[in-house]
CSV table of C-alpha atoms in Angstrom, one decimal:
chain,number,residue,atom,x,y,z
Q,1,MET,CA,-21.4,36.5,88.1
Q,2,ARG,CA,-24.5,35.5,90.1
Q,3,ALA,CA,-26.3,32.4,88.9
Q,4,ARG,CA,-29.9,32.8,87.9
Q,5,ALA,CA,-32.5,31.0,90.0
Q,6,PRO,CA,-34.2,28.1,88.2
Q,7,SER,CA,-37.6,29.0,86.9
Q,8,LEU,CA,-40.5,26.6,87.3
Q,9,THR,CA,-42.3,26.1,84.0
Q,10,LEU,CA,-45.4,24.0,83.7
Q,11,PRO,CA,-46.6,22.2,80.5
Q,12,ARG,CA,-49.1,24.1,78.4
Q,13,TRP,CA,-51.8,21.6,79.3
Q,14,ALA,CA,-51.3,22.0,83.1
Q,15,GLY,CA,-53.6,25.0,83.3
Q,16,GLU,CA,-56.4,23.2,81.5
Q,17,GLY,CA,-55.9,20.1,83.7
Q,18,ILE,CA,-56.1,22.2,86.9
Q,19,GLY,CA,-59.3,23.9,85.6
Q,20,VAL,CA,-60.9,20.6,84.9
Q,21,ALA,CA,-60.0,19.2,88.3
Q,22,LEU,CA,-61.5,22.2,90.0
Q,23,LEU,CA,-64.6,22.0,87.9
Q,24,VAL,CA,-65.1,18.3,88.8
Q,25,ALA,CA,-64.4,19.0,92.5
Q,26,TYR,CA,-67.0,21.7,92.6
Q,27,ALA,CA,-69.6,19.6,90.8
Q,28,LEU,CA,-69.1,16.6,93.1
Q,29,LEU,CA,-68.6,18.3,96.4
Q,30,TYR,CA,-70.0,21.7,96.6
Q,31,ALA,CA,-72.6,22.4,93.8
Q,32,SER,CA,-76.2,22.9,94.8
Q,33,PRO,CA,-79.0,21.9,92.4
Q,34,TYR,CA,-79.1,25.4,91.1
Q,35,GLY,CA,-75.3,25.4,90.7
Q,36,LEU,CA,-75.5,22.1,88.7
Q,37,ARG,CA,-78.1,23.7,86.5
Q,38,VAL,CA,-75.9,26.7,85.9
Q,39,LEU,CA,-73.0,24.3,85.2
Q,40,THR,CA,-75.1,22.4,82.7
Q,41,VAL,CA,-76.2,25.6,80.9
Q,42,ALA,CA,-72.5,26.8,80.9
Q,43,GLY,CA,-71.6,23.5,79.1
Q,44,VAL,CA,-74.2,24.2,76.4
Q,45,TYR,CA,-72.7,27.6,75.8
Q,46,ALA,CA,-69.2,26.2,75.9
Q,47,LEU,CA,-70.1,24.1,72.9
Q,48,ALA,CA,-71.4,27.2,71.1
Q,49,ALA,CA,-68.1,29.0,71.9
Q,50,ILE,CA,-66.1,26.1,70.5
Q,51,GLY,CA,-68.1,26.4,67.2
Q,52,PHE,CA,-67.5,30.1,67.1
Q,53,GLN,CA,-63.8,29.6,67.7
Q,54,ILE,CA,-63.7,27.4,64.6
Q,55,VAL,CA,-65.6,30.0,62.4
Q,56,PHE,CA,-63.8,33.1,63.7
Q,57,GLY,CA,-60.6,31.8,65.2
Q,58,LEU,CA,-59.6,29.4,62.4
Q,59,GLY,CA,-61.7,30.8,59.5
Q,60,GLY,CA,-61.3,34.4,60.3
Q,61,ALA,CA,-65.0,35.0,59.4
Q,62,LEU,CA,-66.8,37.4,61.8
Q,63,SER,CA,-70.2,35.7,61.7
Q,64,LEU,CA,-72.9,37.3,63.8
Q,65,ALA,CA,-75.3,34.6,62.9
Q,66,HIS,CA,-73.6,31.9,65.0
Q,67,GLY,CA,-76.2,32.1,67.7
Q,68,ALA,CA,-79.0,31.8,65.1
Q,69,PHE,CA,-77.7,28.5,63.8
Q,70,PHE,CA,-77.2,27.4,67.4
Q,71,GLY,CA,-80.7,28.3,68.3
Q,72,LEU,CA,-82.1,26.6,65.1
Q,73,GLY,CA,-80.6,23.3,66.2
Q,74,ALA,CA,-82.1,23.8,69.7
Q,75,TYR,CA,-85.5,24.5,68.2
Q,76,ALA,CA,-85.3,21.5,66.0
Q,77,THR,CA,-84.7,19.3,69.1
Q,78,GLY,CA,-87.4,21.1,71.1
Q,79,ILE,CA,-90.1,21.1,68.4
Q,80,LEU,CA,-89.6,17.5,67.3
Q,81,GLY,CA,-89.3,16.3,70.9
Q,82,SER,CA,-92.2,18.2,72.5
Q,83,GLN,CA,-94.7,18.3,69.6
Q,84,TRP,CA,-93.9,15.2,67.6
Q,85,GLY,CA,-92.7,12.9,70.4
Q,86,TRP,CA,-89.3,12.2,68.9
Q,87,GLY,CA,-86.6,10.9,71.2
Q,88,PHE,CA,-83.0,12.1,71.7
Q,89,ALA,CA,-81.6,9.5,69.3
Q,90,ALA,CA,-83.7,11.0,66.5
Q,91,THR,CA,-83.6,14.7,67.4
Q,92,PHE,CA,-79.8,14.9,68.0
Q,93,PRO,CA,-78.7,14.2,64.4
Q,94,VAL,CA,-81.5,16.4,63.1
Q,95,SER,CA,-80.4,19.3,65.3
Q,96,LEU,CA,-77.0,19.1,63.6
Q,97,LEU,CA,-78.3,18.6,60.1
Q,98,VAL,CA,-80.9,21.4,60.0
Q,99,PRO,CA,-78.5,24.3,60.8
Q,100,PHE,CA,-75.8,22.7,58.6
Q,101,LEU,CA,-78.2,22.7,55.6
Q,102,LEU,CA,-79.3,26.3,56.2
Q,103,ALA,CA,-75.7,27.4,56.6
Q,104,LEU,CA,-74.9,25.9,53.2
Q,105,LEU,CA,-77.9,27.6,51.7
Q,106,VAL,CA,-77.1,31.1,53.0
Q,107,GLY,CA,-73.3,30.6,53.1
Q,108,LEU,CA,-72.9,30.4,49.3
Q,109,PRO,CA,-73.9,34.0,48.6
Q,110,VAL,CA,-72.8,35.5,52.0
Q,111,LEU,CA,-69.3,34.2,51.9
Q,112,ARG,CA,-68.7,36.2,48.7
Q,113,LEU,CA,-69.0,39.4,50.8
Q,114,GLU,CA,-65.9,41.1,52.2
Q,115,SER,CA,-65.1,42.4,55.7
Q,116,HIS,CA,-67.9,44.4,57.4
Q,117,TYR,CA,-70.4,43.5,54.6
Q,118,PHE,CA,-70.1,39.9,55.6
Q,119,ALA,CA,-70.7,40.8,59.3
Q,120,LEU,CA,-73.7,42.9,58.4
Q,121,ALA,CA,-75.2,40.2,56.3
Q,122,THR,CA,-74.9,37.6,59.1
Q,123,LEU,CA,-76.3,40.1,61.6
Q,124,GLY,CA,-79.4,40.4,59.3
Q,125,ILE,CA,-79.7,36.6,59.3
Q,126,ALA,CA,-79.6,36.6,63.1
Q,127,GLN,CA,-82.2,39.3,63.4
Q,128,VAL,CA,-84.6,37.5,61.0
Q,129,ALA,CA,-84.2,34.2,62.9
Q,130,HIS,CA,-84.8,36.1,66.2
Q,131,LEU,CA,-88.0,37.7,64.9
Q,132,LEU,CA,-89.3,34.4,63.5
Q,133,ALA,CA,-88.7,32.6,66.9
Q,134,VAL,CA,-90.3,35.3,69.0
Q,135,ASN,CA,-93.3,35.9,66.7
Q,136,SER,CA,-94.2,32.2,66.1
Q,137,PRO,CA,-95.6,31.1,69.4
Q,138,GLY,CA,-97.6,28.3,67.9
Q,139,LEU,CA,-94.4,26.7,66.7
Q,140,THR,CA,-91.5,27.9,68.9
Q,141,GLY,CA,-93.4,28.9,72.0
Q,142,GLY,CA,-92.5,32.6,71.4
Q,143,ALA,CA,-90.7,34.4,74.2
Q,144,ASN,CA,-91.9,31.7,76.8
Q,145,GLY,CA,-90.0,28.9,75.1
Q,146,LEU,CA,-91.0,25.3,74.6
Q,147,PRO,CA,-92.4,23.2,77.5
Q,148,GLY,CA,-92.2,19.4,77.6
Q,149,VAL,CA,-89.0,18.8,75.8
Q,150,PRO,CA,-87.8,15.2,76.6
Q,151,GLY,CA,-84.5,14.7,78.2
Q,152,ILE,CA,-81.4,12.9,77.0
Q,153,VAL,CA,-81.5,9.1,76.6
Q,154,LEU,CA,-78.2,7.4,76.1
Q,155,PHE,CA,-78.2,3.6,75.3
Q,156,GLY,CA,-81.6,3.2,76.8
Q,157,TRP,CA,-80.8,5.2,80.0
Q,158,ALA,CA,-82.7,8.4,80.7
Q,159,VAL,CA,-80.2,10.8,82.0
Q,160,PRO,CA,-81.6,12.4,85.2
Q,161,ARG,CA,-81.2,16.1,86.0
Q,162,GLY,CA,-78.5,17.3,88.2
Q,163,LEU,CA,-75.0,15.8,88.3
Q,164,PRO,CA,-75.7,13.1,85.6
Q,165,LEU,CA,-77.0,15.7,83.1
Q,166,ALA,CA,-74.1,18.1,83.8
Q,167,ALA,CA,-71.7,15.2,83.3
Q,168,ALA,CA,-73.3,14.3,80.0
Q,169,VAL,CA,-73.3,17.8,78.7
Q,170,TRP,CA,-69.6,18.4,79.6
Q,171,GLY,CA,-68.9,15.0,78.0
Q,172,PHE,CA,-70.2,16.5,74.7
Q,173,VAL,CA,-68.1,19.6,75.4
Q,174,ALA,CA,-65.0,17.4,75.7
Q,175,LEU,CA,-65.9,15.6,72.5
Q,176,GLY,CA,-66.4,19.0,70.7
Q,177,GLY,CA,-63.1,20.3,72.1
Q,178,LEU,CA,-61.3,17.2,70.8
Q,179,LEU,CA,-62.8,17.6,67.4
Q,180,ALA,CA,-61.8,21.3,67.3
Q,181,TRP,CA,-58.3,20.5,68.5
Q,182,ARG,CA,-57.9,17.9,65.7
Q,183,LEU,CA,-59.3,20.4,63.1
Q,184,ALA,CA,-56.9,23.1,64.3
Q,185,ARG,CA,-54.0,20.8,63.7
Q,186,GLY,CA,-55.2,19.7,60.3
Q,187,ARG,CA,-54.7,21.3,56.9
Q,188,TRP,CA,-57.2,24.1,57.6
Q,189,GLY,CA,-55.9,24.8,61.0
Q,190,ARG,CA,-52.3,25.2,59.9
Q,191,ALA,CA,-53.2,27.6,57.0
Q,192,PRO,CA,-53.5,31.3,57.6
Q,193,SER,CA,-57.1,32.4,58.3
Q,194,SER,CA,-57.1,34.7,55.3
Q,195,ALA,CA,-56.1,31.9,53.0
Q,196,TRP,CA,-58.8,29.6,54.4
Q,197,THR,CA,-61.6,32.2,53.9
Q,198,SER,CA,-60.4,32.9,50.4
Q,199,THR,CA,-60.8,29.3,49.4
Q,200,THR,CA,-64.4,29.3,50.5
Q,201,ARG,CA,-65.3,32.3,48.3
């Protein structure tokens, strides 16, 4: 009987580690200013994807309004920073609190809906938010966006654009990923998604 050749198996985290190492090497050695900007924007959307993974992946709720809440937090930061002169230390918690409160307000009735009715209701919320953002140029800047939004200031240090800003954004991504990982291994994460969504209705 021929002996089987030993197979090389890597830990589950090896792929993530290799990906992080390649990302860091690209940012430090090869990325142009435009590449760093793309990397920074990618980190912002990675945070949004982590949030959607919690809602849909753990909760089993197909919410099409996730981008609306994400944008609401961004507008809270942009409006308070550019028009009211608030700094990052003040706008950051507000950008979390405002969409959280709105989600509580609309979530109570919407979570009572089933299957595709829930998805359609959240799609309606997203469309209303989009129309308000585009058609309120005096507040949101309309389709042109908001100019003059101040940058990130951490512990009195203004984070410059380029590599420092990309590193700060991906640091928040790492923190969000850690929180999502802890949540997935908690009581809600171990429960079936259908059981989790039934407890919220």
